[in-house]
C-alpha cells in the first residue's frame, strides 16, 4: 500500500531518481517467489552442488573436502565412460538427423501444400507425449519376438535382424530412433517458422536469376536462417544433455550398462547407491557440458552486439 | 498427384490471393508442378505414415487378446476386439505388490497438475507483470539468473531442492512436488508473460495509473483480462509439461503419490509375471491421452506455446 502511495508521487517510471527500498514495494513483494527461486534454487543450488562435488559425501552431504577425488573416480568408472560415449553418439546423431529431417519436412511443408495443418498435426503430436510413453511404444515396436523384426521375418526375409534394444553394440541407436520420432516435429515447426520469415523477394530474385531451388535453399535461405538454426541447435542440445526418462522407459540402461547416460548416472548415485559425491561430480560435469554449449551461443547472440531475428 | 489435382490446386490458389501473397514462392505454378508435387506429397505421406505408425500399433495392440499378440504381427488389425486390457490397465494392473491399476496414478497426476499449473501461472504472470511494468532496480538480475537457470540441467539442482523441501517438511508430499513444478516452470512462463505484457500498449497502463489503480488493481482488472490468450498458451504448456514429467515425480514423491508416468513405467517395466503387452499398451495410451487431448483440442495454440517455450530470449 505504501508502495503504491509513494509511487504515485514519482511520476516518470524508471526515472533516474535515487532508489528507495519502499519504491515499488508491491512489485518487490510480488517478486519474492522469483527472487527466491533465482537466488536460492538456481544460483545457490548450483553453487552448492558444485561445492559438494569436491567432498567425500556418501549417504549425507558432508563438508569433508577431498579435492578432485570424486572426479578422478568418475572418469575411471566404466559406467560413466559408457554414459559419456553414449551421450556423444546420441547427441551428434540426434543433432544431425533432427536438423536435417526437421528442415526437409519444413521445406516440403513450405511448398504451398494442401492439408498443411493435417500434416503439421501428424508430425507434431509425438512431441505432446512424454518420453516415458515414447520409450514404451518403441520398446514394443522394437521387441525382437513380436515387433518389426518378427514382422519382416514373417514376410519372408528370414535372416533379417533389427534388434537394437537387446544388442549392446547398437542399443543407443534404438533410443535415437525413438527420440527422433518424438522430437523432429518441434524442429520442423521452428524451421517452418524460420522459412516463413524469409522475405518473398529473395525467392523472386533467385527466380529471376535462374537459380535452381535447391541452390537457393542451400546458399541463400539456410545462411539467412542462421539465427533459427542456432536457436534450434541450442534447444536440441540442452535437451540431449538431459536425456533420462527415455532411457529409463526404453531400456533401463541395459543390456548391462550399454545404454547408460549421464543423467541416469546422477540419479542412480544420488538416490539409489547413496553415493552423493559421485552424483554431485557427475551433475557438475553435466553442467560443464551445457556451459560449453550455451556460453559461446549466448556470447554470439547477446554479447557480440548482433540483433537476433 | 494427377493433372487434375494440379489444376484444382492452381484454381484454389487463384481463388485465394491472400494466401498466395503470403507464401514464399512466386509465379509460374504451371511448370514442373506434377513431378514436384509427386515428390513433395510422396515424401510427406511417407513421413506421416512413420509418425502415425506407433500410435496405430499402440491402439491395435491394446485391443487384441494375448494369444493373438503371440501369434500375429503387431501391424495386423485385431481379429477380435477386446476392451479387457483397457479395464485391466485402469483398475487392476500391478506394480510390485500393489494391484489397483493406473487409476491411482491418474488421480495423483490430476492432483499434481491442477495446482501446479494454477500456481506456476499465477506466480509467473505476476513476475512478468512486475518485470515489464513495474521494473525495480535489480529486477533484471533476477530475471537473467532465471533464464540462465532454465538451461542448467535439473540434476544439478535436485539435491539442494531435496534438502530445502526436507527442511520445510514437504519432501515426499504432493505440495512439495507442486513447488518443484512451480520453480522449474518459472523461467519459461515468466519470459512468456514478460514479453506479452511488454507488447501491450503502455498508454493503458499509464491511464490506469492516472486513475489511481495500484499494482494489484492494474494486474487484476487490466492485465489479466487483456491477456487471456497467453494464459491459455501457458496453461497448455504447463499441463502437458507437468503431466509428462517423470524425473521430479520419482525424486520428490513417495510411492503412494507417484504420478501416472512413473506408475506406467513401473507397470510396464516390472520384472515380475508374464508380460501382458496389450495391457501395457492400453496403459501407455491412457497415460498419453491427456496431453494428446490437450494437443488436439488446442491446435495452433499448442504450436504457439512450444514455440514460445522453446525460443528463449
Coordinates of C-alpha atoms in Angstrom, one line a residue:
Chain A
X1 CA 0.0 0.0 0.0
X2 CA 2.7 2.4 0.9
X3 CA 4.5 1.4 -2.2
X4 CA 1.6 2.5 -4.3
X5 CA 1.3 5.8 -2.5
X6 CA 4.9 6.6 -2.8
X7 CA 4.9 5.5 -6.4
X8 CA 2.1 7.7 -7.4
X9 CA 4.1 10.7 -6.5
X10 CA 7.2 9.7 -8.5
X11 CA 5.7 10.5 -11.9
X12 CA 8.0 9.0 -14.5
X13 CA 8.6 5.3 -14.1
X14 CA 12.1 4.2 -14.5
X15 CA 13.4 7.6 -13.7
X16 CA 17.0 8.1 -12.5
X17 CA 15.8 9.1 -9.1
X18 CA 17.7 7.8 -6.1
X19 CA 16.2 4.4 -5.3
X20 CA 14.4 3.8 -2.1
X21 CA 13.5 0.5 -0.6
X22 CA 9.9 1.3 -0.4
X23 CA 9.6 2.4 -4.0
X24 CA 7.7 -0.2 -6.0
X25 CA 7.1 -2.1 -2.8
X26 CA 4.2 -4.1 -4.2
X27 CA 6.2 -5.2 -7.2
X28 CA 9.0 -6.2 -4.9
X29 CA 6.8 -8.2 -2.6
X30 CA 5.1 -9.9 -5.6
X31 CA 8.5 -10.8 -7.0
X32 CA 9.7 -12.6 -3.8
X33 CA 9.0 -16.1 -5.2
X34 CA 11.0 -15.2 -8.3
X35 CA 13.9 -13.8 -6.3
X36 CA 13.9 -16.8 -4.0
X37 CA 13.8 -19.2 -7.0
X38 CA 16.6 -17.4 -8.8
X39 CA 18.9 -16.9 -5.9
X40 CA 18.3 -19.8 -3.6
X41 CA 17.5 -22.6 -6.1
X42 CA 19.1 -21.7 -9.3
X43 CA 22.2 -19.9 -8.1
X44 CA 22.5 -21.3 -4.6
X45 CA 21.6 -24.8 -5.5
X46 CA 24.1 -24.9 -8.4
X47 CA 26.9 -23.5 -6.3
X48 CA 26.0 -25.9 -3.5
X49 CA 26.2 -28.9 -5.8
X50 CA 29.5 -27.8 -7.3
X51 CA 30.9 -27.2 -3.9
X52 CA 29.9 -30.5 -2.5
X53 CA 31.3 -32.3 -5.6
X54 CA 34.7 -31.7 -4.0
X55 CA 33.7 -33.6 -0.8
X56 CA 33.6 -37.2 0.2
X57 CA 29.8 -37.1 0.8
X58 CA 28.3 -40.6 0.9
X59 CA 24.9 -41.1 2.5
X60 CA 24.6 -37.5 3.6
X61 CA 26.2 -34.3 2.3
X62 CA 29.3 -33.6 4.4
X63 CA 31.8 -30.9 4.0
X64 CA 35.0 -33.0 4.1
X65 CA 37.0 -31.9 1.1
X66 CA 38.9 -34.4 -0.9
X67 CA 39.9 -32.2 -3.8
X68 CA 39.3 -33.8 -7.2
X69 CA 38.9 -37.3 -5.9
X70 CA 35.3 -37.7 -7.0
X71 CA 36.2 -36.6 -10.5
X72 CA 39.1 -38.9 -10.7
X73 CA 36.9 -41.8 -9.6
X74 CA 34.2 -40.6 -12.0
X75 CA 36.4 -40.7 -15.0
X76 CA 37.8 -44.0 -14.0
X77 CA 34.3 -45.6 -13.8
X78 CA 33.5 -47.7 -16.8
X79 CA 29.8 -46.9 -16.4
X80 CA 30.5 -43.1 -16.7
X81 CA 32.7 -43.6 -19.7
X82 CA 29.9 -45.6 -21.4
X83 CA 27.5 -42.9 -20.5
X84 CA 29.6 -40.2 -22.0
X85 CA 30.2 -42.2 -25.1
X86 CA 26.5 -42.9 -25.5
X87 CA 25.7 -39.2 -24.9
X88 CA 28.2 -38.2 -27.6
X89 CA 26.9 -40.7 -30.2
X90 CA 23.3 -39.9 -29.3
X91 CA 24.0 -36.2 -29.3
X92 CA 25.8 -36.0 -32.6
X93 CA 23.3 -38.2 -34.5
X94 CA 20.2 -36.6 -33.0
X95 CA 21.5 -33.1 -33.8
X96 CA 22.3 -34.0 -37.4
X97 CA 19.2 -36.1 -38.0
X98 CA 16.7 -33.9 -36.3
X99 CA 18.1 -30.8 -38.0
X100 CA 18.1 -32.4 -41.5
X101 CA 14.8 -34.2 -41.1
X102 CA 13.2 -31.1 -39.5
X103 CA 14.5 -28.8 -42.2
X104 CA 13.5 -31.1 -45.1
X105 CA 10.0 -31.6 -43.7
X106 CA 9.7 -27.8 -43.1
X107 CA 10.9 -27.1 -46.7
X108 CA 8.3 -29.6 -48.0
X109 CA 5.6 -28.1 -45.9
X110 CA 6.5 -24.7 -47.3
X111 CA 5.7 -25.7 -50.9
X112 CA 2.1 -24.4 -50.6
X113 CA 0.8 -27.8 -50.0
X114 CA -2.7 -28.7 -49.1
X115 CA -3.6 -30.2 -45.8
X116 CA -0.7 -28.3 -44.2
X117 CA -2.5 -28.3 -40.9
X118 CA -3.1 -32.0 -41.0
X119 CA 0.5 -32.8 -41.8
X120 CA 1.6 -30.4 -39.0
X121 CA -0.7 -32.1 -36.5
X122 CA 0.7 -35.5 -37.5
X123 CA 4.3 -34.5 -37.3
X124 CA 4.0 -32.7 -34.0
X125 CA 1.7 -35.0 -32.0
X126 CA 4.6 -37.2 -30.6
X127 CA 6.0 -34.1 -29.1
X128 CA 2.9 -33.8 -26.8
X129 CA 3.7 -37.3 -25.5
X130 CA 6.0 -37.9 -22.6
X131 CA 9.4 -39.6 -23.0
X132 CA 8.0 -42.5 -20.9
X133 CA 5.2 -43.1 -23.4
X134 CA 7.6 -42.7 -26.3
X135 CA 10.1 -45.1 -24.8
X136 CA 7.5 -47.7 -24.1
X137 CA 6.0 -47.6 -27.5
X138 CA 9.3 -48.0 -29.2
X139 CA 10.3 -50.7 -26.8
X140 CA 7.2 -52.6 -28.1
X141 CA 7.9 -51.8 -31.7
X142 CA 11.5 -52.9 -31.4
X143 CA 10.6 -56.1 -29.5
X144 CA 12.5 -58.8 -31.2
X145 CA 9.9 -61.5 -30.8
X146 CA 6.8 -59.6 -31.8
X147 CA 7.9 -56.3 -33.2
X148 CA 9.3 -55.0 -36.6
X149 CA 12.0 -57.7 -36.7
X150 CA 9.5 -60.6 -36.5
X151 CA 7.1 -58.9 -39.0
X152 CA 9.8 -58.5 -41.6
X153 CA 11.0 -62.1 -41.0
X154 CA 7.4 -63.4 -41.3
X155 CA 7.2 -61.6 -44.7
X156 CA 9.9 -63.9 -46.0
X157 CA 13.2 -62.3 -45.2
X158 CA 14.2 -64.8 -42.6
X159 CA 17.7 -63.5 -42.0
X160 CA 16.5 -60.0 -41.2
X161 CA 17.9 -58.8 -38.0
X162 CA 16.9 -55.5 -36.3
X163 CA 17.2 -55.9 -32.6
X164 CA 18.7 -52.7 -31.2
X165 CA 17.3 -53.0 -27.7
X166 CA 18.9 -56.3 -27.0
X167 CA 22.2 -55.7 -28.8
X168 CA 24.6 -53.7 -26.6
X169 CA 26.5 -52.5 -29.7
X170 CA 23.6 -50.6 -31.2
X171 CA 21.2 -50.1 -28.4
X172 CA 21.8 -46.3 -28.3
X173 CA 20.6 -46.2 -31.9
X174 CA 17.3 -47.8 -30.8
X175 CA 16.9 -44.9 -28.4
X176 CA 17.9 -42.5 -31.0
X177 CA 15.0 -43.7 -33.3
X178 CA 12.5 -43.1 -30.6
X179 CA 14.0 -39.7 -29.7
X180 CA 13.8 -38.6 -33.3
X181 CA 10.2 -39.7 -33.6
X182 CA 9.4 -37.6 -30.6
X183 CA 11.4 -34.5 -31.3
X184 CA 11.6 -33.8 -35.0
X185 CA 8.1 -32.3 -35.1
X186 CA 9.3 -29.5 -32.9
X187 CA 12.3 -28.9 -35.1
X188 CA 10.1 -28.9 -38.1
X189 CA 7.8 -26.3 -36.5
X190 CA 10.7 -24.0 -35.6
X191 CA 12.2 -24.3 -39.1
X192 CA 8.9 -23.7 -40.7
X193 CA 8.5 -20.5 -38.7
X194 CA 12.0 -19.5 -39.9
X195 CA 11.2 -20.3 -43.5
X196 CA 8.0 -18.2 -43.3
X197 CA 10.1 -15.3 -42.0
X198 CA 12.2 -15.2 -45.2
X199 CA 11.3 -12.3 -47.4
X200 CA 9.5 -13.4 -50.5
X201 CA 11.5 -11.1 -52.6
X202 CA 14.5 -13.3 -52.0
X203 CA 12.7 -16.1 -53.8
X204 CA 11.7 -13.8 -56.6
X205 CA 15.2 -12.6 -57.1
X206 CA 16.6 -16.1 -57.1
X207 CA 14.0 -17.0 -59.7
X208 CA 14.8 -14.0 -61.9
X209 CA 18.5 -15.0 -61.8
X210 CA 17.5 -18.6 -62.7
X211 CA 19.0 -20.2 -59.6
X212 CA 17.6 -23.7 -59.0
X213 CA 15.5 -24.1 -56.0
X214 CA 17.9 -26.4 -54.1
X215 CA 20.7 -23.9 -54.6
X216 CA 18.5 -21.1 -53.3
X217 CA 17.9 -23.2 -50.2
X218 CA 21.5 -24.2 -49.7
X219 CA 23.2 -20.9 -50.4
X220 CA 20.7 -18.2 -49.7
X221 CA 17.9 -19.4 -47.4
X222 CA 19.9 -21.5 -45.0
X223 CA 22.5 -18.8 -44.4
X224 CA 19.7 -16.4 -43.8
X225 CA 18.2 -18.7 -41.3
X226 CA 21.3 -18.8 -39.2
X227 CA 19.6 -17.5 -36.0
X228 CA 16.8 -20.1 -36.3
X229 CA 19.4 -22.8 -36.8
X230 CA 21.4 -21.7 -33.8
X231 CA 18.4 -21.4 -31.5
X232 CA 17.2 -24.8 -32.6
X233 CA 20.6 -26.2 -32.1
X234 CA 20.8 -24.8 -28.5
X235 CA 17.3 -26.2 -27.7
X236 CA 18.1 -29.7 -29.0
X237 CA 21.5 -29.7 -27.4
X238 CA 20.3 -28.8 -23.9
X239 CA 17.6 -31.4 -24.3
X240 CA 20.1 -34.0 -25.3
X241 CA 22.2 -33.5 -22.2
X242 CA 19.1 -34.0 -20.0
X243 CA 18.0 -37.3 -21.7
X244 CA 16.9 -39.5 -18.9
X245 CA 13.2 -40.7 -19.0
X246 CA 13.5 -42.1 -22.5
X247 CA 16.4 -44.4 -21.5
X248 CA 14.7 -45.4 -18.3
X249 CA 11.5 -46.4 -20.1
X250 CA 13.0 -48.0 -23.1
X251 CA 16.0 -50.0 -21.8
X252 CA 16.6 -49.0 -18.1
X253 CA 20.2 -48.6 -19.2
X254 CA 20.5 -52.1 -20.4
X255 CA 21.5 -54.5 -21.7
X256 CA 24.1 -54.4 -18.9
X257 CA 25.3 -50.8 -18.9
X258 CA 25.2 -50.4 -22.7
X259 CA 22.7 -47.6 -22.8
X260 CA 23.5 -45.6 -19.7
X261 CA 23.5 -41.9 -19.9
X262 CA 25.0 -39.2 -17.6
X263 CA 21.6 -38.1 -16.2
X264 CA 20.8 -41.6 -15.2
X265 CA 24.2 -42.0 -13.6
X266 CA 23.5 -38.9 -11.5
X267 CA 20.1 -40.1 -10.4
X268 CA 21.3 -43.6 -9.6
X269 CA 24.3 -42.4 -7.5
X270 CA 22.3 -39.7 -5.7
X271 CA 19.1 -41.6 -4.9
X272 CA 19.9 -45.3 -5.2
X273 CA 23.5 -46.0 -4.5
X274 CA 23.7 -43.3 -1.8
X275 CA 27.0 -42.1 -3.1
X276 CA 26.2 -38.4 -3.2
X277 CA 29.7 -37.3 -4.0
X278 CA 29.7 -39.2 -7.3
X279 CA 26.3 -37.8 -8.1
X280 CA 27.4 -34.3 -7.5
X281 CA 30.6 -34.7 -9.5
X282 CA 28.6 -36.2 -12.4
X283 CA 26.0 -33.5 -12.3
X284 CA 28.7 -30.9 -12.3
X285 CA 30.1 -32.5 -15.4
X286 CA 26.7 -32.2 -17.0
X287 CA 26.6 -28.5 -16.0
X288 CA 30.0 -28.0 -17.7
X289 CA 28.8 -29.7 -20.8
X290 CA 25.8 -27.4 -21.0
X291 CA 28.0 -24.4 -20.3
X292 CA 30.2 -25.4 -23.2
X293 CA 27.2 -25.3 -25.5
X294 CA 25.5 -22.3 -24.0
X295 CA 28.2 -19.8 -23.3
X296 CA 29.5 -19.4 -26.9
X297 CA 25.9 -19.2 -28.1
X298 CA 25.0 -16.6 -25.5
X299 CA 28.1 -14.7 -26.4
X300 CA 27.4 -14.7 -30.1
X301 CA 23.7 -13.9 -29.7
X302 CA 23.8 -11.3 -26.9
X303 CA 27.4 -10.3 -26.4
X304 CA 28.5 -9.7 -29.9
X305 CA 26.1 -6.8 -30.4
X306 CA 24.2 -8.6 -33.1
X307 CA 20.5 -8.4 -33.1
X308 CA 18.5 -11.6 -33.2
X309 CA 15.8 -12.1 -35.8
Chain B
X1 CA -0.8 -36.2 -57.9
X2 CA -2.6 -36.3 -61.2
X3 CA -3.1 -33.5 -63.6
X4 CA -6.5 -32.8 -62.2
X5 CA -5.0 -32.3 -58.8
X6 CA -2.7 -29.8 -60.3
X7 CA -5.5 -27.9 -62.0
X8 CA -7.5 -27.9 -58.8
X9 CA -4.6 -26.6 -56.9
X10 CA -3.9 -23.7 -59.2
X11 CA -7.6 -22.9 -59.3
X12 CA -7.6 -23.0 -55.5
X13 CA -4.7 -20.7 -55.3
X14 CA -6.2 -18.2 -57.8
X15 CA -9.3 -18.0 -55.6
X16 CA -7.3 -17.0 -52.5
X17 CA -4.9 -14.3 -53.5
X18 CA -4.2 -13.5 -49.9
X19 CA -2.6 -16.8 -49.1
X20 CA -0.8 -16.7 -52.5
X21 CA 0.8 -13.4 -51.5
X22 CA 1.9 -14.5 -48.1
X23 CA 3.7 -17.7 -49.3
X24 CA 7.4 -17.6 -50.1
X25 CA 7.3 -18.6 -53.7
X26 CA 6.3 -16.5 -56.7
X27 CA 4.7 -17.2 -60.0
X28 CA 4.9 -19.9 -62.6
X29 CA 2.9 -22.6 -60.9
X30 CA 2.3 -24.5 -64.2
X31 CA 5.8 -25.7 -64.8
X32 CA 7.2 -28.8 -63.2
X33 CA 4.3 -29.0 -60.8
X34 CA 3.3 -32.5 -61.5
X35 CA 6.6 -34.2 -60.8
X36 CA 7.4 -31.9 -58.0
X37 CA 4.0 -32.5 -56.4
X38 CA 4.6 -36.2 -56.5
X39 CA 7.9 -35.8 -54.7
X40 CA 6.6 -33.4 -52.2
X41 CA 3.4 -35.2 -51.3
X42 CA 5.0 -38.6 -51.6
X43 CA 7.7 -37.7 -49.0
X44 CA 5.2 -36.1 -46.8
X45 CA 2.9 -39.1 -46.8
X46 CA 5.7 -41.5 -46.1
X47 CA 6.9 -39.3 -43.2
X48 CA 3.3 -39.0 -41.9
X49 CA 3.0 -42.8 -42.0
X50 CA 6.2 -43.1 -40.0
X51 CA 4.9 -40.7 -37.4
X52 CA 1.5 -42.4 -37.2
X53 CA 2.7 -45.9 -37.1
X54 CA 3.5 -46.1 -33.4
X55 CA 0.1 -44.7 -32.5
X56 CA -1.6 -47.2 -34.7
X57 CA 0.4 -50.1 -33.3
X58 CA -0.4 -48.9 -29.7
X59 CA -4.1 -48.8 -30.4
X60 CA -4.2 -52.1 -32.3
X61 CA -2.2 -53.9 -29.7
X62 CA -4.3 -52.7 -26.9
X63 CA -7.4 -54.1 -28.5
X64 CA -6.1 -57.6 -29.0
X65 CA -6.1 -60.6 -26.7
X66 CA -2.7 -62.0 -25.6
X67 CA -3.0 -65.2 -27.7
X68 CA -3.5 -63.1 -30.8
X69 CA -0.5 -61.0 -30.0
X70 CA 1.8 -64.0 -29.6
X71 CA 0.7 -65.4 -32.9
X72 CA 0.1 -62.5 -35.2
X73 CA 2.2 -59.5 -36.2
X74 CA 2.0 -56.1 -34.5
X75 CA 0.6 -54.3 -37.5
X76 CA -2.4 -56.5 -38.2
X77 CA -5.7 -55.2 -37.0
X78 CA -7.3 -57.2 -34.2
X79 CA -9.5 -60.1 -35.3
X80 CA -11.5 -59.9 -32.1
X81 CA -11.7 -56.6 -30.4
X82 CA -11.5 -56.7 -26.7
X83 CA -11.5 -53.9 -24.2
X84 CA -10.4 -56.1 -21.3
X85 CA -6.8 -54.8 -21.5
X86 CA -8.1 -51.3 -21.0
X87 CA -10.1 -52.3 -18.0
X88 CA -7.2 -54.1 -16.5
X89 CA -4.7 -51.3 -17.2
X90 CA -7.0 -48.9 -15.5
X91 CA -8.1 -50.8 -12.5
X92 CA -6.0 -53.9 -11.7
X93 CA -2.6 -53.7 -13.3
X94 CA 0.2 -54.4 -10.8
X95 CA 3.2 -52.5 -9.7
X96 CA 5.0 -54.8 -7.3
X97 CA 2.6 -55.9 -4.7
X98 CA 0.1 -53.1 -5.5
X99 CA -2.6 -54.1 -7.9
X100 CA -5.0 -51.2 -8.2
X101 CA -4.1 -50.2 -11.8
X102 CA -3.3 -46.9 -13.3
X103 CA -6.3 -45.1 -11.8
X104 CA -4.3 -44.1 -8.7
X105 CA -1.6 -42.6 -10.8
X106 CA -4.1 -40.8 -12.9
X107 CA -5.7 -39.1 -9.9
X108 CA -2.3 -38.4 -8.4
X109 CA -1.3 -36.7 -11.7
X110 CA -4.5 -34.7 -11.6
X111 CA -3.8 -33.6 -8.1
X112 CA -0.3 -32.6 -9.1
X113 CA -1.1 -31.0 -12.4
X114 CA -4.0 -28.8 -11.4
X115 CA -2.5 -26.9 -8.5
X116 CA 1.0 -26.8 -10.2
X117 CA -0.5 -25.3 -13.3
X118 CA -2.5 -22.8 -11.4
X119 CA 0.2 -21.7 -9.0
X120 CA 3.0 -21.6 -11.5
X121 CA 1.0 -19.5 -13.9
X122 CA -0.2 -17.1 -11.2
X123 CA 3.3 -16.6 -9.9
X124 CA 4.9 -16.3 -13.4
X125 CA 2.3 -13.9 -14.7
X126 CA 2.9 -11.6 -11.7
X127 CA 6.6 -11.9 -12.3
X128 CA 6.2 -11.0 -15.9
X129 CA 3.9 -8.1 -15.0
X130 CA 6.4 -6.7 -12.4
X131 CA 9.2 -7.1 -14.9
X132 CA 7.5 -5.4 -17.7
X133 CA 5.5 -2.7 -16.0
X134 CA 7.0 -2.1 -12.5
X135 CA 10.6 -2.7 -13.1
X136 CA 12.5 -2.1 -9.9
X137 CA 16.3 -1.9 -9.6
X138 CA 17.9 -5.3 -9.7
X139 CA 14.8 -7.0 -11.2
X140 CA 16.7 -7.8 -14.4
X141 CA 19.5 -9.5 -12.5
X142 CA 17.0 -12.0 -11.0
X143 CA 15.4 -12.4 -14.4
X144 CA 18.8 -13.1 -16.0
X145 CA 19.5 -15.7 -13.4
X146 CA 16.2 -17.3 -14.0
X147 CA 16.7 -17.5 -17.8
X148 CA 20.2 -18.9 -17.4
X149 CA 18.8 -21.3 -14.9
X150 CA 16.5 -22.7 -17.5
X151 CA 19.5 -24.2 -19.2
X152 CA 21.0 -25.7 -16.2
X153 CA 20.5 -29.5 -16.1
X154 CA 17.9 -30.3 -13.4
X155 CA 20.2 -32.9 -12.0
X156 CA 22.4 -30.1 -10.7
X157 CA 19.6 -28.7 -8.6
X158 CA 17.9 -31.9 -7.5
X159 CA 19.6 -32.5 -4.2
X160 CA 19.6 -28.9 -2.9
X161 CA 15.8 -28.9 -3.5
X162 CA 15.5 -32.1 -1.6
X163 CA 17.3 -30.5 1.3
X164 CA 15.1 -27.4 1.2
X165 CA 11.9 -29.4 1.0
X166 CA 13.0 -31.6 3.8
X167 CA 13.7 -28.6 5.9
X168 CA 10.2 -27.2 5.4
X169 CA 8.7 -30.7 5.9
X170 CA 7.3 -31.1 2.4
X171 CA 9.7 -33.7 0.9
X172 CA 7.7 -36.6 -0.4
X173 CA 4.4 -34.9 -0.4
X174 CA 2.3 -33.6 -3.3
X175 CA 2.7 -30.0 -2.2
X176 CA 6.4 -30.4 -2.4
X177 CA 6.1 -31.6 -6.0
X178 CA 3.8 -28.7 -6.8
X179 CA 6.5 -26.3 -5.5
X180 CA 9.1 -28.0 -7.7
X181 CA 7.0 -27.7 -10.8
X182 CA 6.4 -24.1 -10.0
X183 CA 10.1 -23.5 -9.7
X184 CA 11.0 -25.2 -12.9
X185 CA 8.2 -23.7 -14.9
X186 CA 9.1 -20.2 -13.8
X187 CA 11.8 -19.3 -16.3
X188 CA 9.8 -20.0 -19.4
X189 CA 6.5 -18.8 -18.1
X190 CA 8.0 -15.6 -16.8
X191 CA 9.6 -14.9 -20.1
X192 CA 6.4 -15.7 -21.9
X193 CA 4.4 -13.3 -19.8
X194 CA 7.0 -10.6 -19.7
X195 CA 7.2 -10.5 -23.4
X196 CA 3.4 -10.5 -23.8
X197 CA 2.8 -7.7 -21.2
X198 CA 5.6 -5.6 -22.7
X199 CA 3.8 -5.8 -26.0
X200 CA 0.6 -4.4 -24.6
X201 CA 0.1 -0.6 -25.2
X202 CA 1.7 1.3 -22.4
X203 CA -1.0 4.0 -22.5
X204 CA -3.4 1.6 -20.9
X205 CA -1.1 1.2 -18.0
X206 CA -0.5 4.9 -17.7
X207 CA -4.2 5.7 -17.9
X208 CA -4.9 3.2 -15.1
X209 CA -2.1 4.8 -13.0
X210 CA -3.5 8.2 -13.5
X211 CA -6.9 6.9 -12.4
X212 CA -5.3 5.7 -9.2
X213 CA -5.1 2.0 -9.8
X214 CA -2.2 0.3 -8.0
X215 CA -0.1 -2.8 -8.6
X216 CA -2.7 -5.4 -8.0
X217 CA -5.6 -3.4 -9.3
X218 CA -4.0 -3.0 -12.7
X219 CA -2.9 -6.6 -12.8
X220 CA -6.3 -8.0 -12.0
X221 CA -8.5 -5.5 -13.8
X222 CA -6.5 -4.7 -16.9
X223 CA -3.6 -7.1 -17.5
X224 CA -5.3 -10.4 -16.8
X225 CA -8.5 -9.7 -18.8
X226 CA -6.4 -8.4 -21.7
X227 CA -4.1 -11.4 -21.8
X228 CA -6.4 -14.4 -21.8
X229 CA -4.8 -16.0 -24.9
X230 CA -1.4 -16.0 -23.4
X231 CA -2.8 -17.6 -20.2
X232 CA -4.3 -20.3 -22.4
X233 CA -0.9 -20.8 -24.1
X234 CA 0.8 -21.0 -20.7
X235 CA -1.8 -23.5 -19.5
X236 CA -1.3 -25.8 -22.4
X237 CA 2.5 -25.6 -21.9
X238 CA 2.2 -26.4 -18.2
X239 CA -0.5 -29.1 -18.3
X240 CA 1.4 -31.1 -20.9
X241 CA 4.8 -30.5 -19.3
X242 CA 3.7 -31.4 -15.8
X243 CA 1.7 -34.4 -16.9
X244 CA 4.6 -35.7 -18.8
X245 CA 7.1 -35.2 -16.1
X246 CA 8.9 -38.3 -14.8
X247 CA 12.1 -37.2 -13.1
X248 CA 10.5 -34.9 -10.5
X249 CA 7.8 -37.4 -9.7
X250 CA 10.3 -40.1 -9.0
X251 CA 12.6 -37.9 -6.9
X252 CA 10.2 -35.8 -4.9
X253 CA 7.2 -38.0 -4.1
X254 CA 6.6 -41.2 -2.1
X255 CA 5.3 -44.2 -4.0
X256 CA 1.7 -43.6 -3.0
X257 CA 1.8 -40.2 -4.7
X258 CA 3.6 -41.3 -7.8
X259 CA 2.3 -39.6 -10.9
X260 CA 0.9 -41.5 -13.8
X261 CA 4.1 -41.6 -15.9
X262 CA 6.1 -43.1 -13.0
X263 CA 3.4 -45.7 -12.3
X264 CA 3.1 -46.5 -16.0
X265 CA 6.8 -47.2 -16.2
X266 CA 6.7 -49.4 -13.1
X267 CA 3.8 -51.4 -14.5
X268 CA 5.3 -51.9 -17.9
X269 CA 8.9 -52.5 -16.8
X270 CA 8.2 -54.6 -13.7
X271 CA 10.1 -57.8 -14.0
X272 CA 7.5 -60.0 -12.2
X273 CA 5.0 -62.0 -14.0
X274 CA 4.1 -62.6 -17.6
X275 CA 4.4 -59.6 -19.9
X276 CA 0.9 -58.5 -21.0
X277 CA 1.7 -56.4 -24.0
X278 CA -1.9 -55.5 -24.6
X279 CA -2.4 -54.2 -21.0
X280 CA 0.9 -52.3 -21.3
X281 CA -0.1 -50.6 -24.5
X282 CA -3.6 -49.7 -23.1
X283 CA -1.8 -48.2 -20.1
X284 CA 0.5 -46.3 -22.3
X285 CA -2.3 -44.8 -24.3
X286 CA -4.2 -43.9 -21.2
X287 CA -1.1 -42.0 -19.9
X288 CA -0.6 -40.3 -23.2
X289 CA -4.3 -39.5 -23.6
X290 CA -4.4 -36.3 -21.5
X291 CA -1.6 -34.4 -23.3
X292 CA -2.8 -35.7 -26.7
X293 CA -6.3 -34.4 -25.9
X294 CA -4.8 -31.1 -25.0
X295 CA -2.8 -31.1 -28.2
X296 CA -5.7 -32.0 -30.5
X297 CA -8.1 -29.5 -28.9
X298 CA -5.7 -26.6 -28.7
X299 CA -4.2 -26.9 -32.2
X300 CA -2.4 -23.8 -33.2
X301 CA -2.2 -22.5 -29.6
X302 CA -0.1 -25.6 -28.8
X303 CA 2.3 -24.7 -31.6
X304 CA 2.5 -21.2 -30.3
X305 CA 3.1 -22.4 -26.8
X306 CA 6.0 -24.7 -27.7
X307 CA 7.5 -22.0 -29.9
X308 CA 7.3 -19.6 -27.0
X309 CA 8.7 -22.2 -24.7
X310 CA 11.4 -23.2 -27.0
X311 CA 12.7 -19.9 -28.3
X312 CA 14.2 -18.4 -25.3
X313 CA 15.4 -14.8 -25.2

